[in-house]
């Protein structure tokens, strides 16, 4: 699971993910290893795999060459089913084919005011 500590969806999924990762229950996963990557601490790893939202759930084959992205339920049963064999129905995930994130725009740009307002606002704040 690629996550961010502040992410509400990640926090809600933590219980199911921890149960999935429990070594005493790993027999239900047929040897699949479960891990977490904190994208606030390991940004380069998250960038490498084109993580654009949280949580992102990727399953890597043993060689790390084929990747599958889980887009189903976030409950324990759905996660375990995907890890056991459900991934076989998921299309391969290629981080190189994920488009880059859109450029960030300022609040003024989002309002359609752009540089025009910046000049006016700047002039309005100058002392007389």
PDB file of N, CA, C and O in Angstrom, residues 29-90:
ATOM      1  N   UNK A  29      -2.781 -15.960   2.045  1.00  0.00           N
ATOM      2  CA  UNK A  29      -2.303 -15.174   0.906  1.00  0.00           C
ATOM      3  C   UNK A  29      -1.386 -15.948  -0.025  1.00  0.00           C
ATOM      4  O   UNK A  29      -0.823 -15.372  -0.950  1.00  0.00           O
ATOM      5  N   UNK A  30      -1.204 -17.209   0.215  1.00  0.00           N
ATOM      6  CA  UNK A  30      -0.361 -18.041  -0.651  1.00  0.00           C
ATOM      7  C   UNK A  30       1.032 -17.451  -0.860  1.00  0.00           C
ATOM      8  O   UNK A  30       1.547 -17.421  -1.967  1.00  0.00           O
ATOM      9  N   UNK A  31       1.637 -16.943   0.204  1.00  0.00           N
ATOM     10  CA  UNK A  31       3.006 -16.446   0.139  1.00  0.00           C
ATOM     11  C   UNK A  31       3.168 -15.004  -0.296  1.00  0.00           C
ATOM     12  O   UNK A  31       4.285 -14.500  -0.371  1.00  0.00           O
ATOM     13  N   UNK A  32       2.093 -14.319  -0.600  1.00  0.00           N
ATOM     14  CA  UNK A  32       2.189 -12.909  -0.984  1.00  0.00           C
ATOM     15  C   UNK A  32       2.633 -12.086   0.217  1.00  0.00           C
ATOM     16  O   UNK A  32       2.092 -12.215   1.306  1.00  0.00           O
ATOM     17  N   UNK A  33       3.644 -11.249   0.009  1.00  0.00           N
ATOM     18  CA  UNK A  33       4.123 -10.370   1.078  1.00  0.00           C
ATOM     19  C   UNK A  33       3.346  -9.051   1.022  1.00  0.00           C
ATOM     20  O   UNK A  33       3.050  -8.545  -0.051  1.00  0.00           O
ATOM     21  N   UNK A  34       3.064  -8.514   2.191  1.00  0.00           N
ATOM     22  CA  UNK A  34       2.287  -7.282   2.298  1.00  0.00           C
ATOM     23  C   UNK A  34       3.180  -6.201   2.898  1.00  0.00           C
ATOM     24  O   UNK A  34       3.835  -6.431   3.910  1.00  0.00           O
ATOM     25  N   UNK A  35       3.202  -5.035   2.268  1.00  0.00           N
ATOM     26  CA  UNK A  35       4.074  -3.950   2.744  1.00  0.00           C
ATOM     27  C   UNK A  35       3.352  -2.614   2.601  1.00  0.00           C
ATOM     28  O   UNK A  35       2.322  -2.512   1.937  1.00  0.00           O
ATOM     29  N   UNK A  36       3.931  -1.595   3.247  1.00  0.00           N
ATOM     30  CA  UNK A  36       3.423  -0.220   3.155  1.00  0.00           C
ATOM     31  C   UNK A  36       4.580   0.700   2.796  1.00  0.00           C
ATOM     32  O   UNK A  36       5.698   0.507   3.256  1.00  0.00           O
ATOM     33  N   UNK A  37       4.281   1.707   1.992  1.00  0.00           N
ATOM     34  CA  UNK A  37       5.263   2.732   1.633  1.00  0.00           C
ATOM     35  C   UNK A  37       4.650   4.090   1.965  1.00  0.00           C
ATOM     36  O   UNK A  37       3.619   4.462   1.402  1.00  0.00           O
ATOM     37  N   UNK A  38       5.280   4.804   2.874  1.00  0.00           N
ATOM     38  CA  UNK A  38       4.839   6.144   3.252  1.00  0.00           C
ATOM     39  C   UNK A  38       5.394   7.112   2.202  1.00  0.00           C
ATOM     40  O   UNK A  38       6.598   7.361   2.147  1.00  0.00           O
ATOM     41  N   UNK A  39       4.512   7.657   1.385  1.00  0.00           N
ATOM     42  CA  UNK A  39       4.949   8.529   0.285  1.00  0.00           C
ATOM     43  C   UNK A  39       5.452   9.880   0.761  1.00  0.00           C
ATOM     44  O   UNK A  39       6.120  10.583   0.000  1.00  0.00           O
ATOM     45  N   UNK A  40       5.189  10.245   2.014  1.00  0.00           N
ATOM     46  CA  UNK A  40       5.756  11.492   2.531  1.00  0.00           C
ATOM     47  C   UNK A  40       7.211  11.309   2.917  1.00  0.00           C
ATOM     48  O   UNK A  40       7.940  12.282   3.041  1.00  0.00           O
ATOM     49  N   UNK A  41       7.631  10.072   3.112  1.00  0.00           N
ATOM     50  CA  UNK A  41       9.025   9.789   3.465  1.00  0.00           C
ATOM     51  C   UNK A  41       9.819   9.180   2.315  1.00  0.00           C
ATOM     52  O   UNK A  41      11.046   9.235   2.305  1.00  0.00           O
ATOM     53  N   UNK A  42       9.116   8.542   1.398  1.00  0.00           N
ATOM     54  CA  UNK A  42       9.777   7.847   0.286  1.00  0.00           C
ATOM     55  C   UNK A  42       9.188   8.312  -1.042  1.00  0.00           C
ATOM     56  O   UNK A  42       8.697   7.513  -1.842  1.00  0.00           O
ATOM     57  N   UNK A  43       9.253   9.607  -1.264  1.00  0.00           N
ATOM     58  CA  UNK A  43       8.650  10.212  -2.451  1.00  0.00           C
ATOM     59  C   UNK A  43       9.225   9.652  -3.747  1.00  0.00           C
ATOM     60  O   UNK A  43       8.495   9.482  -4.729  1.00  0.00           O
ATOM     61  N   UNK A  44      10.511   9.332  -3.769  1.00  0.00           N
ATOM     62  CA  UNK A  44      11.117   8.833  -5.011  1.00  0.00           C
ATOM     63  C   UNK A  44      10.528   7.479  -5.409  1.00  0.00           C
ATOM     64  O   UNK A  44      10.330   7.217  -6.593  1.00  0.00           O
ATOM     65  N   UNK A  45      10.224   6.642  -4.443  1.00  0.00           N
ATOM     66  CA  UNK A  45       9.618   5.332  -4.738  1.00  0.00           C
ATOM     67  C   UNK A  45       8.209   5.557  -5.295  1.00  0.00           C
ATOM     68  O   UNK A  45       7.804   4.928  -6.273  1.00  0.00           O
ATOM     69  N   UNK A  46       7.473   6.457  -4.675  1.00  0.00           N
ATOM     70  CA  UNK A  46       6.108   6.732  -5.114  1.00  0.00           C
ATOM     71  C   UNK A  46       6.098   7.363  -6.510  1.00  0.00           C
ATOM     72  O   UNK A  46       5.237   7.064  -7.326  1.00  0.00           O
ATOM     73  N   UNK A  47       7.066   8.206  -6.785  1.00  0.00           N
ATOM     74  CA  UNK A  47       7.190   8.796  -8.113  1.00  0.00           C
ATOM     75  C   UNK A  47       7.526   7.722  -9.140  1.00  0.00           C
ATOM     76  O   UNK A  47       6.960   7.698 -10.237  1.00  0.00           O
ATOM     77  N   UNK A  48       8.432   6.830  -8.794  1.00  0.00           N
ATOM     78  CA  UNK A  48       8.830   5.743  -9.705  1.00  0.00           C
ATOM     79  C   UNK A  48       7.628   4.918 -10.155  1.00  0.00           C
ATOM     80  O   UNK A  48       7.546   4.502 -11.307  1.00  0.00           O
ATOM     81  N   UNK A  49       6.683   4.701  -9.245  1.00  0.00           N
ATOM     82  CA  UNK A  49       5.509   3.893  -9.567  1.00  0.00           C
ATOM     83  C   UNK A  49       4.278   4.737  -9.882  1.00  0.00           C
ATOM     84  O   UNK A  49       3.165   4.220  -9.919  1.00  0.00           O
ATOM     85  N   UNK A  50       4.474   6.018 -10.153  1.00  0.00           N
ATOM     86  CA  UNK A  50       3.422   6.934 -10.604  1.00  0.00           C
ATOM     87  C   UNK A  50       2.214   6.936  -9.668  1.00  0.00           C
ATOM     88  O   UNK A  50       1.070   6.917 -10.103  1.00  0.00           O
ATOM     89  N   UNK A  51       2.489   6.970  -8.377  1.00  0.00           N
ATOM     90  CA  UNK A  51       1.408   7.033  -7.399  1.00  0.00           C
ATOM     91  C   UNK A  51       0.847   8.455  -7.423  1.00  0.00           C
ATOM     92  O   UNK A  51       1.566   9.410  -7.170  1.00  0.00           O
ATOM     93  N   UNK A  52      -0.447   8.575  -7.745  1.00  0.00           N
ATOM     94  CA  UNK A  52      -1.090   9.880  -7.853  1.00  0.00           C
ATOM     95  C   UNK A  52      -2.208  10.071  -6.833  1.00  0.00           C
ATOM     96  O   UNK A  52      -2.760  11.152  -6.717  1.00  0.00           O
ATOM     97  N   UNK A  53      -2.573   8.979  -6.150  1.00  0.00           N
ATOM     98  CA  UNK A  53      -3.649   9.078  -5.166  1.00  0.00           C
ATOM     99  C   UNK A  53      -3.386   8.068  -4.052  1.00  0.00           C
ATOM    100  O   UNK A  53      -2.602   7.140  -4.214  1.00  0.00           O
ATOM    101  N   UNK A  54      -4.057   8.291  -2.940  1.00  0.00           N
ATOM    102  CA  UNK A  54      -3.857   7.432  -1.767  1.00  0.00           C
ATOM    103  C   UNK A  54      -5.189   6.850  -1.324  1.00  0.00           C
ATOM    104  O   UNK A  54      -6.201   7.543  -1.382  1.00  0.00           O
ATOM    105  N   UNK A  55      -5.188   5.632  -0.842  1.00  0.00           N
ATOM    106  CA  UNK A  55      -4.093   4.686  -0.957  1.00  0.00           C
ATOM    107  C   UNK A  55      -4.028   4.107  -2.366  1.00  0.00           C
ATOM    108  O   UNK A  55      -5.046   3.984  -3.026  1.00  0.00           O
ATOM    109  N   UNK A  56      -2.841   3.790  -2.830  1.00  0.00           N
ATOM    110  CA  UNK A  56      -2.657   3.076  -4.092  1.00  0.00           C
ATOM    111  C   UNK A  56      -2.179   1.678  -3.741  1.00  0.00           C
ATOM    112  O   UNK A  56      -1.244   1.512  -2.948  1.00  0.00           O
ATOM    113  N   UNK A  57      -2.821   0.697  -4.322  1.00  0.00           N
ATOM    114  CA  UNK A  57      -2.535  -0.705  -3.996  1.00  0.00           C
ATOM    115  C   UNK A  57      -1.987  -1.401  -5.233  1.00  0.00           C
ATOM    116  O   UNK A  57      -2.703  -1.604  -6.216  1.00  0.00           O
ATOM    117  N   UNK A  58      -0.715  -1.736  -5.178  1.00  0.00           N
ATOM    118  CA  UNK A  58      -0.053  -2.395  -6.299  1.00  0.00           C
ATOM    119  C   UNK A  58       0.449  -3.758  -5.871  1.00  0.00           C
ATOM    120  O   UNK A  58       0.990  -3.912  -4.777  1.00  0.00           O
ATOM    121  N   UNK A  59       0.292  -4.745  -6.745  1.00  0.00           N
ATOM    122  CA  UNK A  59       0.809  -6.085  -6.500  1.00  0.00           C
ATOM    123  C   UNK A  59       1.909  -6.344  -7.523  1.00  0.00           C
ATOM    124  O   UNK A  59       1.685  -6.209  -8.727  1.00  0.00           O
ATOM    125  N   UNK A  60       3.092  -6.691  -7.035  1.00  0.00           N
ATOM    126  CA  UNK A  60       4.250  -6.961  -7.881  1.00  0.00           C
ATOM    127  C   UNK A  60       4.459  -8.465  -7.964  1.00  0.00           C
ATOM    128  O   UNK A  60       4.342  -9.158  -6.951  1.00  0.00           O
ATOM    129  N   UNK A  61       4.823  -8.978  -9.155  1.00  0.00           N
ATOM    130  CA  UNK A  61       5.147 -10.395  -9.232  1.00  0.00           C
ATOM    131  C   UNK A  61       6.492 -10.631  -8.557  1.00  0.00           C
ATOM    132  O   UNK A  61       7.164  -9.684  -8.133  1.00  0.00           O
ATOM    133  N   UNK A  62       6.882 -11.885  -8.424  1.00  0.00           N
ATOM    134  CA  UNK A  62       8.111 -12.208  -7.677  1.00  0.00           C
ATOM    135  C   UNK A  62       9.345 -11.538  -8.262  1.00  0.00           C
ATOM    136  O   UNK A  62      10.248 -11.181  -7.543  1.00  0.00           O
ATOM    137  N   UNK A  63       9.392 -11.344  -9.548  1.00  0.00           N
ATOM    138  CA  UNK A  63      10.542 -10.691 -10.168  1.00  0.00           C
ATOM    139  C   UNK A  63      10.437  -9.179 -10.186  1.00  0.00           C
ATOM    140  O   UNK A  63      11.383  -8.490 -10.553  1.00  0.00           O
ATOM    141  N   UNK A  64       9.290  -8.660  -9.803  1.00  0.00           N
ATOM    142  CA  UNK A  64       9.093  -7.213  -9.792  1.00  0.00           C
ATOM    143  C   UNK A  64       8.887  -6.613 -11.167  1.00  0.00           C
ATOM    144  O   UNK A  64       8.935  -5.408 -11.339  1.00  0.00           O
ATOM    145  N   UNK A  65       8.653  -7.468 -12.172  1.00  0.00           N
ATOM    146  CA  UNK A  65       8.517  -6.973 -13.532  1.00  0.00           C
ATOM    147  C   UNK A  65       7.066  -6.660 -13.904  1.00  0.00           C
ATOM    148  O   UNK A  65       6.792  -5.707 -14.606  1.00  0.00           O
ATOM    149  N   UNK A  66       6.138  -7.482 -13.434  1.00  0.00           N
ATOM    150  CA  UNK A  66       4.725  -7.252 -13.721  1.00  0.00           C
ATOM    151  C   UNK A  66       4.065  -6.663 -12.486  1.00  0.00           C
ATOM    152  O   UNK A  66       4.277  -7.126 -11.376  1.00  0.00           O
ATOM    153  N   UNK A  67       3.275  -5.633 -12.720  1.00  0.00           N
ATOM    154  CA  UNK A  67       2.574  -4.949 -11.632  1.00  0.00           C
ATOM    155  C   UNK A  67       1.088  -4.956 -11.959  1.00  0.00           C
ATOM    156  O   UNK A  67       0.697  -4.736 -13.110  1.00  0.00           O
ATOM    157  N   UNK A  68       0.281  -5.201 -10.944  1.00  0.00           N
ATOM    158  CA  UNK A  68      -1.179  -5.138 -11.092  1.00  0.00           C
ATOM    159  C   UNK A  68      -1.707  -4.140 -10.063  1.00  0.00           C
ATOM    160  O   UNK A  68      -1.230  -4.101  -8.932  1.00  0.00           O
ATOM    161  N   UNK A  69      -2.690  -3.354 -10.464  1.00  0.00           N
ATOM    162  CA  UNK A  69      -3.258  -2.350  -9.559  1.00  0.00           C
ATOM    163  C   UNK A  69      -4.629  -2.815  -9.084  1.00  0.00           C
ATOM    164  O   UNK A  69      -5.490  -3.157  -9.886  1.00  0.00           O
ATOM    165  N   UNK A  70      -4.803  -2.812  -7.765  1.00  0.00           N
ATOM    166  CA  UNK A  70      -6.089  -3.186  -7.176  1.00  0.00           C
ATOM    167  C   UNK A  70      -7.011  -1.981  -7.185  1.00  0.00           C
ATOM    168  O   UNK A  70      -6.643  -0.904  -6.706  1.00  0.00           O
ATOM    169  N   UNK A  71      -8.202  -2.155  -7.746  1.00  0.00           N
ATOM    170  CA  UNK A  71      -9.175  -1.064  -7.796  1.00  0.00           C
ATOM    171  C   UNK A  71     -10.501  -1.472  -7.152  1.00  0.00           C
ATOM    172  O   UNK A  71     -11.473  -0.738  -7.244  1.00  0.00           O
ATOM    173  N   UNK A  72     -10.502  -2.631  -6.494  1.00  0.00           N
ATOM    174  CA  UNK A  72     -11.737  -3.132  -5.894  1.00  0.00           C
ATOM    175  C   UNK A  72     -11.926  -2.678  -4.468  1.00  0.00           C
ATOM    176  O   UNK A  72     -11.403  -1.648  -4.043  1.00  0.00           O
ATOM    177  N   UNK A  73     -12.675  -3.480  -3.714  1.00  0.00           N
ATOM    178  CA  UNK A  73     -13.008  -3.163  -2.338  1.00  0.00           C
ATOM    179  C   UNK A  73     -11.789  -3.037  -1.446  1.00  0.00           C
ATOM    180  O   UNK A  73     -10.743  -3.624  -1.716  1.00  0.00           O
ATOM    181  N   UNK A  74     -11.946  -2.287  -0.371  1.00  0.00           N
ATOM    182  CA  UNK A  74     -10.841  -2.048   0.561  1.00  0.00           C
ATOM    183  C   UNK A  74     -11.007  -2.824   1.862  1.00  0.00           C
ATOM    184  O   UNK A  74     -10.287  -2.585   2.817  1.00  0.00           O
ATOM    185  N   UNK A  75     -11.945  -3.760   1.891  1.00  0.00           N
ATOM    186  CA  UNK A  75     -12.149  -4.591   3.080  1.00  0.00           C
ATOM    187  C   UNK A  75     -11.206  -5.793   3.029  1.00  0.00           C
ATOM    188  O   UNK A  75     -10.626  -6.104   1.977  1.00  0.00           O
ATOM    189  N   UNK A  76     -11.031  -6.454   4.157  1.00  0.00           N
ATOM    190  CA  UNK A  76     -10.075  -7.558   4.272  1.00  0.00           C
ATOM    191  C   UNK A  76     -10.334  -8.668   3.252  1.00  0.00           C
ATOM    192  O   UNK A  76      -9.405  -9.143   2.600  1.00  0.00           O
ATOM    193  N   UNK A  77     -11.579  -9.082   3.095  1.00  0.00           N
ATOM    194  CA  UNK A  77     -11.884 -10.172   2.167  1.00  0.00           C
ATOM    195  C   UNK A  77     -11.537  -9.819   0.724  1.00  0.00           C
ATOM    196  O   UNK A  77     -10.970 -10.629  -0.007  1.00  0.00           O
ATOM    197  N   UNK A  78     -11.854  -8.591   0.306  1.00  0.00           N
ATOM    198  CA  UNK A  78     -11.547  -8.160  -1.065  1.00  0.00           C
ATOM    199  C   UNK A  78     -10.044  -8.078  -1.296  1.00  0.00           C
ATOM    200  O   UNK A  78      -9.542  -8.501  -2.344  1.00  0.00           O
ATOM    201  N   UNK A  79      -9.325  -7.550  -0.319  1.00  0.00           N
ATOM    202  CA  UNK A  79      -7.866  -7.440  -0.444  1.00  0.00           C
ATOM    203  C   UNK A  79      -7.221  -8.815  -0.507  1.00  0.00           C
ATOM    204  O   UNK A  79      -6.325  -9.059  -1.330  1.00  0.00           O
ATOM    205  N   UNK A  80      -7.667  -9.733   0.358  1.00  0.00           N
ATOM    206  CA  UNK A  80      -7.098 -11.088   0.383  1.00  0.00           C
ATOM    207  C   UNK A  80      -7.404 -11.819  -0.918  1.00  0.00           C
ATOM    208  O   UNK A  80      -6.539 -12.510  -1.468  1.00  0.00           O
ATOM    209  N   UNK A  81      -8.620 -11.666  -1.434  1.00  0.00           N
ATOM    210  CA  UNK A  81      -8.984 -12.331  -2.689  1.00  0.00           C
ATOM    211  C   UNK A  81      -8.123 -11.824  -3.840  1.00  0.00           C
ATOM    212  O   UNK A  81      -7.682 -12.605  -4.690  1.00  0.00           O
ATOM    213  N   UNK A  82      -7.862 -10.527  -3.872  1.00  0.00           N
ATOM    214  CA  UNK A  82      -7.007  -9.964  -4.915  1.00  0.00           C
ATOM    215  C   UNK A  82      -5.591 -10.521  -4.798  1.00  0.00           C
ATOM    216  O   UNK A  82      -4.978 -10.906  -5.790  1.00  0.00           O
ATOM    217  N   UNK A  83      -5.064 -10.588  -3.585  1.00  0.00           N
ATOM    218  CA  UNK A  83      -3.691 -11.069  -3.373  1.00  0.00           C
ATOM    219  C   UNK A  83      -3.554 -12.546  -3.722  1.00  0.00           C
ATOM    220  O   UNK A  83      -2.517 -12.968  -4.238  1.00  0.00           O
ATOM    221  N   UNK A  84      -4.590 -13.342  -3.444  1.00  0.00           N
ATOM    222  CA  UNK A  84      -4.530 -14.780  -3.745  1.00  0.00           C
ATOM    223  C   UNK A  84      -4.564 -15.051  -5.232  1.00  0.00           C
ATOM    224  O   UNK A  84      -3.709 -15.747  -5.758  1.00  0.00           O
ATOM    225  N   UNK A  85      -5.546 -14.538  -5.921  1.00  0.00           N
ATOM    226  CA  UNK A  85      -5.652 -14.852  -7.346  1.00  0.00           C
ATOM    227  C   UNK A  85      -6.406 -13.798  -8.154  1.00  0.00           C
ATOM    228  O   UNK A  85      -6.361 -13.822  -9.376  1.00  0.00           O
ATOM    229  N   UNK A  86      -7.080 -12.879  -7.490  1.00  0.00           N
ATOM    230  CA  UNK A  86      -7.860 -11.876  -8.199  1.00  0.00           C
ATOM    231  C   UNK A  86      -7.023 -10.982  -9.093  1.00  0.00           C
ATOM    232  O   UNK A  86      -7.516 -10.464 -10.104  1.00  0.00           O
ATOM    233  N   UNK A  87      -5.761 -10.842  -8.765  1.00  0.00           N
ATOM    234  CA  UNK A  87      -4.871  -9.993  -9.568  1.00  0.00           C
ATOM    235  C   UNK A  87      -4.762 -10.500 -11.003  1.00  0.00           C
ATOM    236  O   UNK A  87      -4.483  -9.735 -11.924  1.00  0.00           O
ATOM    237  N   UNK A  88      -5.006 -11.791 -11.214  1.00  0.00           N
ATOM    238  CA  UNK A  88      -4.873 -12.368 -12.557  1.00  0.00           C
ATOM    239  C   UNK A  88      -5.855 -11.745 -13.550  1.00  0.00           C
ATOM    240  O   UNK A  88      -5.587 -11.708 -14.738  1.00  0.00           O
ATOM    241  N   UNK A  89      -6.986 -11.243 -13.038  1.00  0.00           N
ATOM    242  CA  UNK A  89      -7.970 -10.602 -13.900  1.00  0.00           C
ATOM    243  C   UNK A  89      -7.683  -9.104 -14.090  1.00  0.00           C
ATOM    244  O   UNK A  89      -8.268  -8.482 -14.975  1.00  0.00           O
ATOM    245  N   UNK A  90      -6.816  -8.543 -13.284  1.00  0.00           N
ATOM    246  CA  UNK A  90      -6.505  -7.115 -13.390  1.00  0.00           C
ATOM    247  C   UNK A  90      -5.515  -6.886 -14.530  1.00  0.00           C
ATOM    248  O   UNK A  90      -4.599  -7.678 -14.731  1.00  0.00           O
TER     249      UNK A  90
END
